[in-house]
Amino acid sequence: MKIAIIGGSGLEDPDILKNPGETEVETPYGNPSSSFKTGRIEGVEVAILSRHGRDHGIPPSQVNSRANIWAIKELGCSHILATTACGSLRGEIERGDLVIPDQFIDFTRHREITFFERFEAGNLQHCPMSDPFDKNLRQKLIDTAGELNLAFHHKGTVITIEGPRFSTRAESNMFRMWGADIINMSVAPECILANEMQIPYAAVALSTDYDCWKTDEAPVTWEEVLRVFNQNVKNVIRLLKHTIAGF
Ligand code: ADE
């Protein structure tokens, strides 16, 4: 048992491990976003990767998710817990709420989305994606969030956009009509690639803004995303730590 944490915006360098060490991994796809911080939480082995690099120098479209997921596999991690800031596309998902998504819509356009670039010797690789987030891992997060009395939503559809720009109001309204509940720039193709590698993957999304569909709220800005994330990051960390302690 070894848990990989992929830390998103606002969680570049969490100080949550006992006896921390550092590991570099090389992959056939190039370098992962950062080195891995390794250590233990309540005796459970953990390896933490910073999705955008420790100094947040890697924009969403440039995140090398194939290298990241390959490296996580190479390290022998059995599960992936990913964190992400997100915008809320629903009135009932408030700033600071956590969401444990159960579905994604991939609206990215310029990313490497598969490990299966060639079907060798007739070995066709069409990975099922009906339920992309691991059910058992999600349930652990949901149970723990309940025990900790956190403000959270036990399911939701996340739409991942290419970025780095935010959406237009027309797009934001369209995503709501499509049934998306939250919006970010990172779950796809990361979750897709974890599925291809058969590593159970679940995400904790922290709602930081109302994107721009809600006319009685100011449209999202990056400063606002960071401000609200930093205000609530302790809840993300508590949820990760207690969930991992329960493994
Ligand atoms: N991350 C946080 N808020 C976001 C938004 N409104 N759109 C895309 N990614 C986000």
Coordinates of N, CA and C and ligand atoms in Angstrom, one line a residue:
M1 N 0.8 -1.2 0.0 CA 0.0 0.0 0.0 C 0.9 1.3 0.0
K2 N 0.7 2.1 -1.0 CA 1.4 3.3 -1.1 C 0.5 4.3 -1.8
I3 N 0.3 5.5 -1.2 CA -0.6 6.5 -1.7 C 0.2 7.6 -2.4
A4 N -0.2 7.9 -3.6 CA 0.3 9.1 -4.3 C -0.7 10.2 -4.1
I5 N -0.1 11.4 -3.7 CA -1.0 12.6 -3.7 C -0.5 13.5 -4.8
I6 N -1.4 13.9 -5.7 CA -1.0 14.9 -6.7 C -1.6 16.2 -6.2
G7 N -0.7 17.1 -5.8 CA -1.1 18.4 -5.2 C -1.3 19.4 -6.3
G8 N -2.5 20.0 -6.3 CA -2.8 21.0 -7.3 C -2.5 22.4 -6.8
S9 N -3.0 23.4 -7.5 CA -2.8 24.8 -7.1 C -3.1 25.0 -5.6
G10 N -2.1 25.7 -4.9 CA -2.3 25.9 -3.5 C -1.8 24.8 -2.6
L11 N -1.5 23.7 -3.2 CA -0.9 22.6 -2.4 C 0.4 22.1 -3.0
E12 N 1.2 23.1 -3.4 CA 2.4 22.8 -4.1 C 3.4 22.1 -3.2
D13 N 3.4 22.4 -1.9 CA 4.5 21.9 -1.0 C 4.0 21.7 0.4
P14 N 3.0 20.7 0.5 CA 2.4 20.5 1.8 C 3.4 19.8 2.7
D15 N 3.4 20.3 4.0 CA 4.3 19.8 5.0 C 3.6 18.8 5.9
I16 N 3.3 17.6 5.3 CA 2.4 16.7 6.1 C 3.0 15.3 6.3
L17 N 4.3 15.1 6.0 CA 4.9 13.8 6.1 C 5.8 13.7 7.2
K18 N 5.8 12.5 7.9 CA 6.8 12.2 8.9 C 8.1 11.7 8.1
N19 N 9.2 12.1 8.6 CA 10.5 11.7 8.0 C 10.6 11.9 6.5
P20 N 10.3 13.1 6.1 CA 10.3 13.3 4.6 C 11.6 13.1 3.9
G21 N 11.5 12.5 2.7 CA 12.6 12.3 1.8 C 12.2 12.8 0.5
E22 N 13.1 12.7 -0.5 CA 12.8 13.2 -1.8 C 13.3 12.2 -2.9
T23 N 12.5 11.9 -3.9 CA 12.8 11.0 -4.9 C 12.6 11.6 -6.3
E24 N 13.6 11.4 -7.2 CA 13.4 11.9 -8.6 C 13.1 10.6 -9.4
V25 N 12.2 10.7 -10.3 CA 11.9 9.6 -11.2 C 12.0 10.1 -12.7
E26 N 12.7 9.3 -13.5 CA 12.7 9.6 -14.9 C 11.7 8.6 -15.6
T27 N 11.1 9.1 -16.7 CA 10.2 8.3 -17.4 C 10.4 8.4 -18.9
P28 N 9.8 7.4 -19.7 CA 10.0 7.5 -21.2 C 9.3 8.7 -21.7
Y29 N 8.5 9.4 -20.9 CA 7.7 10.6 -21.4 C 8.4 11.9 -21.0
G30 N 9.5 11.8 -20.3 CA 10.2 13.0 -19.8 C 10.0 13.1 -18.3
N31 N 10.3 14.3 -17.8 CA 10.3 14.5 -16.3 C 8.9 14.7 -15.8
P32 N 8.6 14.2 -14.7 CA 7.3 14.5 -14.0 C 7.4 16.0 -13.6
S33 N 6.3 16.5 -13.1 CA 6.2 18.0 -12.8 C 7.1 18.4 -11.7
S34 N 7.5 17.4 -10.8 CA 8.4 17.8 -9.7 C 9.0 16.5 -9.2
S35 N 9.9 16.6 -8.3 CA 10.4 15.4 -7.5 C 9.2 15.0 -6.6
F36 N 9.4 13.7 -6.1 CA 8.3 13.3 -5.1 C 8.8 13.5 -3.7
K37 N 8.0 14.0 -2.9 CA 8.3 14.0 -1.5 C 7.7 12.7 -0.9
T38 N 8.6 11.9 -0.3 CA 8.1 10.6 0.2 C 8.2 10.6 1.8
G39 N 7.4 9.8 2.4 CA 7.3 9.7 3.8 C 6.1 8.9 4.2
R40 N 5.7 9.1 5.5 CA 4.5 8.3 6.0 C 3.5 9.3 6.7
I41 N 2.3 8.8 6.5 CA 1.2 9.4 7.3 C 0.6 8.3 8.1
E42 N 0.7 8.4 9.5 CA 0.2 7.3 10.3 C 0.6 6.0 9.9
G43 N 1.9 5.9 9.5 CA 2.4 4.6 9.1 C 2.2 4.2 7.7
V44 N 1.4 4.9 7.0 CA 1.1 4.6 5.6 C 2.1 5.3 4.7
E45 N 2.7 4.6 3.7 CA 3.6 5.2 2.8 C 3.0 6.2 1.8
V46 N 3.5 7.4 1.7 CA 2.9 8.4 0.8 C 4.0 9.0 -0.1
A47 N 3.6 9.3 -1.3 CA 4.6 10.1 -2.2 C 3.8 11.2 -2.8
I48 N 4.3 12.4 -2.6 CA 3.6 13.7 -3.0 C 4.2 14.3 -4.2
L49 N 3.4 14.5 -5.3 CA 3.9 15.2 -6.5 C 3.2 16.6 -6.6
S50 N 3.9 17.6 -7.0 CA 3.3 18.9 -7.2 C 2.9 19.1 -8.7
R51 N 1.6 19.1 -9.0 CA 1.2 19.1 -10.4 C 1.8 20.2 -11.2
H52 N 1.9 21.4 -10.6 CA 2.3 22.6 -11.4 C 3.8 22.9 -11.1
G53 N 4.5 22.0 -10.5 CA 5.9 22.2 -10.0 C 5.8 23.0 -8.7
R54 N 6.9 22.9 -7.9 CA 7.0 23.5 -6.6 C 6.8 25.0 -6.6
D55 N 7.3 25.6 -7.8 CA 7.1 27.1 -7.9 C 6.0 27.5 -8.7
H56 N 5.1 26.5 -9.0 CA 3.9 26.8 -9.9 C 4.3 27.4 -11.2
G57 N 5.3 26.8 -11.8 CA 5.8 27.3 -13.1 C 5.2 26.6 -14.3
I58 N 4.4 25.6 -14.1 CA 3.9 24.8 -15.2 C 2.4 25.1 -15.4
P59 N 2.0 25.7 -16.5 CA 0.6 26.0 -16.7 C -0.2 24.7 -17.0
P60 N -1.5 24.7 -16.9 CA -2.3 23.5 -17.0 C -2.0 22.7 -18.3
S61 N -1.9 23.4 -19.5 CA -1.7 22.7 -20.7 C -0.4 22.0 -20.8
Q62 N 0.6 22.5 -20.0 CA 2.0 22.0 -20.1 C 2.3 20.9 -19.1
V63 N 1.3 20.6 -18.2 CA 1.5 19.5 -17.2 C 1.7 18.2 -18.0
N64 N 2.8 17.5 -17.7 CA 3.1 16.3 -18.4 C 2.5 15.1 -17.6
S65 N 1.2 14.9 -17.8 CA 0.4 14.0 -17.0 C 0.9 12.5 -17.3
R66 N 1.4 12.3 -18.5 CA 1.8 10.9 -18.8 C 3.1 10.6 -18.0
A67 N 4.0 11.6 -17.9 CA 5.2 11.4 -17.0 C 4.8 11.3 -15.6
N68 N 3.8 12.1 -15.1 CA 3.4 12.0 -13.7 C 2.8 10.7 -13.4
I69 N 1.9 10.2 -14.2 CA 1.2 8.9 -13.9 C 2.2 7.8 -14.0
W70 N 3.1 7.8 -15.0 CA 4.1 6.8 -15.2 C 5.0 6.7 -14.0
A71 N 5.4 7.9 -13.5 CA 6.3 7.9 -12.4 C 5.6 7.3 -11.1
I72 N 4.4 7.6 -11.0 CA 3.6 7.1 -9.8 C 3.5 5.6 -9.9
K73 N 3.3 5.1 -11.1 CA 3.3 3.6 -11.3 C 4.7 3.0 -10.9
E74 N 5.7 3.7 -11.5 CA 7.1 3.3 -11.3 C 7.4 3.2 -9.8
L75 N 6.9 4.1 -9.0 CA 7.2 4.2 -7.6 C 6.4 3.1 -6.8
G76 N 5.5 2.4 -7.5 CA 4.7 1.3 -6.9 C 3.5 1.8 -6.1
C77 N 3.0 3.0 -6.4 CA 1.9 3.5 -5.7 C 0.6 2.7 -6.1
S78 N -0.2 2.5 -5.1 CA -1.4 1.6 -5.2 C -2.6 2.5 -5.5
H79 N -2.6 3.7 -5.1 CA -3.8 4.6 -5.2 C -3.3 6.0 -5.5
I80 N -4.2 6.8 -6.1 CA -3.9 8.3 -6.3 C -5.0 9.1 -5.7
L81 N -4.6 10.1 -4.8 CA -5.5 11.1 -4.4 C -5.1 12.4 -5.0
A82 N -5.9 13.0 -5.8 CA -5.6 14.3 -6.4 C -6.3 15.4 -5.8
T83 N -5.7 16.6 -5.7 CA -6.4 17.8 -5.3 C -6.5 18.8 -6.4
T84 N -7.6 19.6 -6.3 CA -7.7 20.6 -7.4 C -8.6 21.7 -6.8
A85 N -8.2 23.0 -7.2 CA -9.2 24.1 -7.0 C -10.2 24.0 -8.1
C86 N -11.4 24.4 -7.9 CA -12.5 24.4 -8.9 C -13.4 25.5 -8.8
G87 N -14.1 25.9 -9.9 CA -15.1 26.8 -9.8 C -16.5 26.1 -9.6
S88 N -17.4 26.8 -9.0 CA -18.7 26.1 -8.8 C -19.7 26.6 -9.9
L89 N -20.4 25.6 -10.5 CA -21.4 25.9 -11.5 C -22.8 25.7 -11.0
R90 N -22.9 25.6 -9.7 CA -24.2 25.4 -9.0 C -24.3 26.3 -7.8
G91 N -25.5 26.9 -7.6 CA -25.6 27.8 -6.4 C -25.4 27.0 -5.1
E92 N -25.7 25.8 -5.0 CA -25.6 25.0 -3.7 C -24.2 24.6 -3.4
I93 N -23.3 24.7 -4.4 CA -21.8 24.4 -4.1 C -21.2 25.8 -3.8
E94 N -21.0 26.0 -2.5 CA -20.5 27.3 -2.0 C -19.0 27.4 -2.0
R95 N -18.5 28.6 -2.0 CA -17.0 28.8 -1.8 C -16.5 28.1 -0.6
G96 N -15.5 27.3 -0.7 CA -14.9 26.6 0.5 C -15.5 25.2 0.6
D97 N -16.5 24.9 -0.1 CA -17.1 23.5 -0.1 C -16.1 22.5 -0.8
L98 N -16.1 21.3 -0.3 CA -15.3 20.2 -1.0 C -16.3 19.4 -1.8
V99 N -15.8 18.9 -3.0 CA -16.6 18.0 -3.8 C -15.7 16.8 -4.1
I100 N -16.4 15.6 -4.0 CA -15.7 14.4 -4.4 C -16.3 14.0 -5.7
P101 N -15.8 14.4 -6.9 CA -16.4 14.1 -8.2 C -16.6 12.7 -8.5
D102 N -17.7 12.4 -9.2 CA -17.9 11.0 -9.7 C -17.8 10.9 -11.2
Q103 N -17.9 12.0 -11.9 CA -17.8 12.0 -13.4 C -17.0 13.2 -13.8
F104 N -16.4 13.1 -15.0 CA -15.8 14.2 -15.7 C -16.3 14.4 -17.1
I105 N -16.2 15.7 -17.6 CA -16.4 16.0 -19.0 C -15.0 16.5 -19.4
D106 N -14.4 15.9 -20.4 CA -13.1 16.4 -20.9 C -13.3 17.4 -22.0
F107 N -13.1 18.7 -21.7 CA -13.2 19.7 -22.7 C -11.8 20.3 -23.0
T108 N -10.8 19.5 -22.8 CA -9.4 19.9 -23.2 C -9.2 19.6 -24.6
R109 N -8.2 20.2 -25.2 CA -8.0 20.1 -26.7 C -6.6 19.8 -27.1
H110 N -5.6 20.2 -26.2 CA -4.2 20.2 -26.6 C -3.3 19.4 -25.7
R111 N -3.8 18.2 -25.3 CA -3.0 17.5 -24.3 C -2.8 16.0 -24.8
E112 N -1.8 15.4 -24.3 CA -1.6 14.0 -24.6 C -2.5 13.2 -23.7
I113 N -3.4 12.4 -24.3 CA -4.5 11.9 -23.6 C -4.5 10.4 -23.4
T114 N -3.4 9.7 -23.9 CA -3.4 8.3 -23.8 C -1.9 7.7 -23.8
F115 N -1.8 6.6 -23.1 CA -0.5 5.8 -23.2 C -0.5 4.9 -24.4
F116 N -1.7 4.7 -25.0 CA -1.8 3.7 -26.1 C -1.8 4.4 -27.4
E117 N -0.6 4.8 -27.8 CA -0.5 5.6 -29.1 C -0.5 4.7 -30.3
R118 N -0.1 3.4 -30.0 CA -0.2 2.4 -31.1 C -0.8 1.1 -30.5
F119 N -1.6 0.5 -31.3 CA -2.2 -0.8 -30.9 C -1.2 -1.9 -31.4
E120 N -0.3 -2.3 -30.6 CA 0.7 -3.3 -31.0 C 0.1 -4.7 -31.2
A121 N 0.4 -5.3 -32.3 CA 0.1 -6.7 -32.6 C -1.4 -7.0 -32.4
G122 N -2.2 -6.0 -32.8 CA -3.7 -6.3 -32.7 C -4.2 -6.1 -31.3
N123 N -3.4 -5.6 -30.4 CA -3.8 -5.5 -29.0 C -4.5 -4.2 -28.8
L124 N -5.8 -4.2 -29.1 CA -6.6 -2.9 -29.0 C -6.9 -2.5 -27.6
Q125 N -6.6 -1.2 -27.3 CA -6.7 -0.7 -26.0 C -7.7 0.4 -25.9
H126 N -9.0 0.1 -25.8 CA -10.0 1.1 -25.6 C -10.5 1.0 -24.1
C127 N -9.9 1.9 -23.3 CA -10.1 1.8 -21.9 C -11.6 2.2 -21.5
P128 N -12.3 1.4 -20.8 CA -13.6 1.8 -20.3 C -13.5 3.1 -19.4
M129 N -14.5 4.0 -19.5 CA -14.3 5.2 -18.7 C -15.7 5.7 -18.2
S130 N -16.6 4.7 -18.0 CA -18.0 5.0 -17.6 C -18.0 5.6 -16.2
D131 N -17.1 5.1 -15.3 CA -17.0 5.5 -13.9 C -15.6 5.8 -13.6
P132 N -15.0 6.9 -14.0 CA -13.6 7.1 -14.0 C -13.0 7.2 -12.6
F133 N -13.7 7.7 -11.6 CA -13.2 7.9 -10.3 C -13.4 6.6 -9.5
D134 N -12.4 6.1 -8.8 CA -12.5 4.8 -8.1 C -13.6 4.9 -7.0
K135 N -14.5 3.9 -7.0 CA -15.7 3.9 -6.1 C -15.2 3.8 -4.7
N136 N -14.3 2.8 -4.4 CA -13.9 2.6 -3.0 C -13.1 3.7 -2.4
L137 N -12.3 4.3 -3.3 CA -11.5 5.5 -2.8 C -12.4 6.7 -2.5
R138 N -13.3 6.9 -3.4 CA -14.3 8.0 -3.2 C -15.0 7.7 -1.9
Q139 N -15.5 6.5 -1.7 CA -16.2 6.2 -0.5 C -15.4 6.5 0.8
K140 N -14.1 6.2 0.8 CA -13.2 6.5 1.9 C -13.2 8.0 2.1
L141 N -13.1 8.8 1.1 CA -13.1 10.3 1.2 C -14.4 10.8 1.8
I142 N -15.5 10.2 1.2 CA -16.8 10.6 1.7 C -17.1 10.3 3.1
D143 N -16.7 9.1 3.5 CA -16.9 8.7 5.0 C -16.1 9.6 5.9
T144 N -14.8 9.8 5.5 CA -13.9 10.7 6.3 C -14.4 12.1 6.4
A145 N -14.9 12.6 5.2 CA -15.4 14.0 5.2 C -16.6 14.2 6.1
G146 N -17.4 13.1 6.2 CA -18.6 13.1 7.0 C -18.1 13.1 8.5
E147 N -17.2 12.2 8.8 CA -16.7 12.1 10.2 C -16.1 13.4 10.7
L148 N -15.4 14.1 9.8 CA -14.8 15.4 10.1 C -15.7 16.5 10.1
N149 N -17.0 16.3 9.7 CA -18.0 17.3 9.6 C -17.6 18.4 8.7
L150 N -17.0 18.1 7.6 CA -16.6 19.1 6.6 C -17.8 19.4 5.7
A151 N -17.9 20.6 5.1 CA -18.9 21.0 4.2 C -18.5 20.4 2.8
F152 N -19.2 19.3 2.4 CA -18.8 18.6 1.2 C -20.0 18.1 0.4
H153 N -19.7 17.7 -0.8 CA -20.7 17.2 -1.7 C -20.2 15.8 -2.2
H154 N -21.0 14.8 -2.0 CA -20.5 13.4 -2.2 C -20.4 13.0 -3.6
K155 N -20.9 13.8 -4.6 CA -20.7 13.5 -6.0 C -20.7 14.8 -6.8
G156 N -20.4 14.8 -8.0 CA -20.5 15.9 -8.9 C -19.7 15.6 -10.2
T157 N -20.2 16.3 -11.2 CA -19.5 16.2 -12.5 C -18.6 17.4 -12.7
V158 N -17.3 17.1 -12.9 CA -16.3 18.2 -13.1 C -16.0 18.3 -14.6
I159 N -16.1 19.5 -15.2 CA -15.6 19.7 -16.5 C -14.2 20.3 -16.5
T160 N -13.3 19.7 -17.3 CA -12.0 20.2 -17.3 C -11.8 21.0 -18.6
I161 N -11.4 22.3 -18.5 CA -11.2 23.1 -19.7 C -9.7 23.2 -19.9
E162 N -9.3 23.7 -21.1 CA -7.9 23.7 -21.5 C -7.1 24.8 -20.7
G163 N -7.8 26.0 -20.5 CA -7.1 27.1 -19.8 C -5.9 27.5 -20.7
P164 N -5.0 28.4 -20.2 CA -5.1 28.9 -18.8 C -6.1 30.0 -18.7
R165 N -6.8 30.4 -19.7 CA -7.8 31.4 -19.6 C -9.0 30.8 -18.9
F166 N -9.8 31.7 -18.2 CA -11.1 31.2 -17.7 C -12.1 31.2 -18.8
S167 N -13.3 30.8 -18.5 CA -14.4 30.6 -19.5 C -15.1 31.9 -19.7
T168 N -15.7 32.0 -20.9 CA -16.7 33.1 -21.2 C -18.0 32.8 -20.5
R169 N -18.8 33.8 -20.3 CA -20.1 33.5 -19.7 C -21.0 32.6 -20.5
A170 N -20.9 32.7 -21.9 CA -21.6 31.7 -22.7 C -21.1 30.3 -22.5
E171 N -19.8 30.1 -22.3 CA -19.3 28.8 -22.1 C -19.8 28.3 -20.7
S172 N -19.7 29.2 -19.7 CA -20.0 28.8 -18.3 C -21.5 28.3 -18.3
N173 N -22.4 29.1 -19.0 CA -23.8 28.7 -19.0 C -24.0 27.4 -19.8
M174 N -23.2 27.2 -20.9 CA -23.3 25.9 -21.6 C -22.9 24.8 -20.8
F175 N -21.8 24.9 -20.0 CA -21.3 23.8 -19.1 C -22.4 23.4 -18.1
R176 N -23.1 24.5 -17.6 CA -24.2 24.2 -16.7 C -25.3 23.4 -17.4
M177 N -25.6 23.7 -18.6 CA -26.7 23.0 -19.3 C -26.2 21.6 -19.6
W178 N -25.0 21.4 -19.8 CA -24.4 20.0 -20.0 C -24.5 19.2 -18.8
G179 N -24.7 19.8 -17.6 CA -24.8 19.0 -16.4 C -23.5 19.0 -15.6
A180 N -22.6 19.9 -15.9 CA -21.4 20.0 -15.1 C -21.7 20.7 -13.8
D181 N -21.1 20.3 -12.7 CA -21.3 21.0 -11.4 C -20.2 21.8 -11.0
I182 N -19.0 21.4 -11.4 CA -17.8 22.2 -11.1 C -16.8 22.2 -12.3
I183 N -15.9 23.2 -12.3 CA -15.0 23.4 -13.4 C -13.6 23.5 -13.0
N184 N -12.6 22.9 -13.7 CA -11.2 23.1 -13.4 C -10.4 22.9 -14.6
M185 N -9.1 22.9 -14.5 CA -8.2 22.8 -15.6 C -7.3 21.6 -15.5
S186 N -7.6 20.6 -14.6 CA -6.6 19.6 -14.4 C -7.0 18.1 -14.3
V187 N -8.3 17.8 -14.1 CA -8.6 16.4 -13.8 C -8.4 15.5 -15.1
A188 N -8.8 16.1 -16.2 CA -8.5 15.4 -17.5 C -7.2 16.0 -18.1
P189 N -6.3 15.2 -18.7 CA -6.4 13.7 -18.9 C -5.8 12.9 -17.7
E190 N -5.4 13.6 -16.6 CA -4.8 12.9 -15.5 C -5.5 11.6 -15.1
C191 N -6.8 11.8 -14.9 CA -7.7 10.7 -14.4 C -7.8 9.6 -15.5
I192 N -7.8 10.0 -16.8 CA -7.8 9.1 -17.9 C -6.6 8.2 -17.8
L193 N -5.5 8.8 -17.7 CA -4.2 8.1 -17.7 C -4.0 7.2 -16.5
A194 N -4.5 7.6 -15.4 CA -4.5 6.7 -14.2 C -5.4 5.5 -14.5
N195 N -6.5 5.7 -15.1 CA -7.4 4.5 -15.5 C -6.6 3.6 -16.5
E196 N -6.0 4.2 -17.4 CA -5.2 3.3 -18.4 C -4.2 2.5 -17.7
M197 N -3.6 3.1 -16.6 CA -2.5 2.4 -15.9 C -3.1 1.5 -14.8
Q198 N -4.4 1.6 -14.7 CA -5.2 0.8 -13.7 C -4.7 1.1 -12.2
I199 N -4.6 2.4 -12.0 CA -4.3 2.9 -10.6 C -5.6 3.6 -10.1
P200 N -6.2 3.1 -9.1 CA -7.4 3.7 -8.6 C -7.1 5.2 -8.3
Y201 N -8.1 6.1 -8.7 CA -7.9 7.5 -8.7 C -9.1 8.2 -8.2
A202 N -8.9 9.1 -7.2 CA -10.1 9.9 -6.8 C -9.6 11.3 -6.5
A203 N -10.5 12.3 -6.6 CA -10.1 13.7 -6.4 C -10.8 14.4 -5.3
V204 N -10.2 15.4 -4.7 CA -10.8 16.3 -3.8 C -10.8 17.7 -4.4
A205 N -12.0 18.2 -4.8 CA -12.0 19.5 -5.4 C -12.5 20.5 -4.4
L206 N -11.8 21.6 -4.3 CA -12.2 22.7 -3.4 C -12.7 23.9 -4.2
S207 N -14.0 24.2 -3.9 CA -14.6 25.3 -4.7 C -14.2 26.6 -4.2
T208 N -13.7 27.4 -5.2 CA -13.1 28.7 -4.8 C -13.9 29.9 -5.4
D209 N -14.8 29.7 -6.4 CA -15.4 30.8 -7.1 C -16.7 30.3 -7.8
Y210 N -17.4 31.2 -8.4 CA -18.6 30.8 -9.2 C -18.4 31.0 -10.7
D211 N -17.1 30.8 -11.1 CA -16.8 31.0 -12.5 C -17.4 32.3 -13.0
C212 N -18.2 32.4 -14.0 CA -18.8 33.7 -14.4 C -20.2 33.6 -14.8
W213 N -20.9 32.5 -14.5 CA -22.3 32.3 -14.9 C -23.2 33.1 -13.9
K214 N -22.8 33.3 -12.7 CA -23.7 33.9 -11.6 C -23.6 35.4 -11.7
T215 N -24.6 36.1 -12.1 CA -24.5 37.5 -12.4 C -24.5 38.4 -11.1
D216 N -24.8 37.8 -10.0 CA -24.7 38.6 -8.7 C -23.4 38.3 -8.0
E217 N -22.5 37.7 -8.7 CA -21.1 37.5 -8.2 C -20.1 38.1 -9.2
A218 N -19.0 38.5 -8.7 CA -17.9 39.0 -9.6 C -17.3 37.8 -10.3
P219 N -17.0 37.9 -11.6 CA -16.4 36.8 -12.3 C -15.1 36.4 -11.7
V220 N -14.7 35.1 -11.9 CA -13.5 34.5 -11.2 C -12.3 35.3 -11.7
T221 N -11.4 35.4 -10.7 CA -10.0 35.8 -11.0 C -9.1 34.8 -10.3
W222 N -7.8 34.8 -10.8 CA -6.8 33.9 -10.2 C -6.5 34.3 -8.7
E223 N -6.5 35.6 -8.5 CA -6.2 36.0 -7.1 C -7.3 35.5 -6.2
E224 N -8.5 35.5 -6.6 CA -9.7 35.1 -5.8 C -9.5 33.5 -5.6
V225 N -9.2 32.8 -6.6 CA -9.0 31.4 -6.5 C -8.0 31.1 -5.4
L226 N -6.9 31.7 -5.5 CA -5.8 31.5 -4.5 C -6.2 31.9 -3.1
R227 N -6.9 33.0 -3.0 CA -7.3 33.5 -1.7 C -8.2 32.5 -1.0
V228 N -9.2 32.1 -1.7 CA -10.2 31.2 -1.1 C -9.6 29.8 -0.9
F229 N -8.7 29.4 -1.8 CA -8.0 28.1 -1.6 C -7.2 28.1 -0.3
N230 N -6.4 29.2 -0.1 CA -5.5 29.3 1.0 C -6.3 29.3 2.3
Q231 N -7.5 30.0 2.2 CA -8.4 30.1 3.4 C -8.9 28.7 3.9
N232 N -9.0 27.8 2.9 CA -9.7 26.5 3.2 C -8.8 25.3 3.0
V233 N -7.5 25.5 2.7 CA -6.6 24.4 2.4 C -6.5 23.5 3.6
K234 N -6.6 24.0 4.8 CA -6.5 23.1 6.0 C -7.5 22.0 5.9
N235 N -8.7 22.2 5.3 CA -9.7 21.2 5.3 C -9.3 20.1 4.3
V236 N -8.7 20.5 3.2 CA -8.2 19.5 2.2 C -7.2 18.6 2.9
I237 N -6.3 19.3 3.6 CA -5.2 18.5 4.2 C -5.7 17.6 5.3
R238 N -6.7 18.1 6.1 CA -7.3 17.2 7.1 C -7.9 16.0 6.5
L239 N -8.6 16.3 5.4 CA -9.3 15.1 4.7 C -8.3 14.1 4.2
L240 N -7.3 14.6 3.5 CA -6.3 13.7 3.0 C -5.6 12.9 4.1
K241 N -5.2 13.6 5.2 CA -4.5 12.9 6.3 C -5.4 11.8 6.9
H242 N -6.6 12.2 7.3 CA -7.5 11.3 7.9 C -7.9 10.1 7.0
T243 N -8.1 10.4 5.8 CA -8.4 9.3 4.8 C -7.2 8.3 4.7
I244 N -6.1 8.8 4.6 CA -4.9 8.0 4.5 C -4.6 7.2 5.8
A245 N -4.9 7.8 6.9 CA -4.7 7.2 8.2 C -5.6 6.0 8.3
G246 N -6.7 6.0 7.6 CA -7.7 4.9 7.7 C -7.4 3.7 6.8
F247 N -6.3 3.8 6.0 CA -6.1 2.7 5.1 C -5.6 1.5 5.8
Ligands
ADE1 N1 -10.1 26.6 -11.0 C1 -10.7 27.3 -10.0 N2 -11.7 28.0 -10.5 C2 -11.8 27.7 -11.8 C3 -12.7 28.1 -12.8 N3 -13.7 29.0 -12.6 N4 -12.4 27.7 -14.1 C4 -11.4 26.8 -14.3 N5 -10.6 26.4 -13.4 C5 -10.8 26.8 -12.1

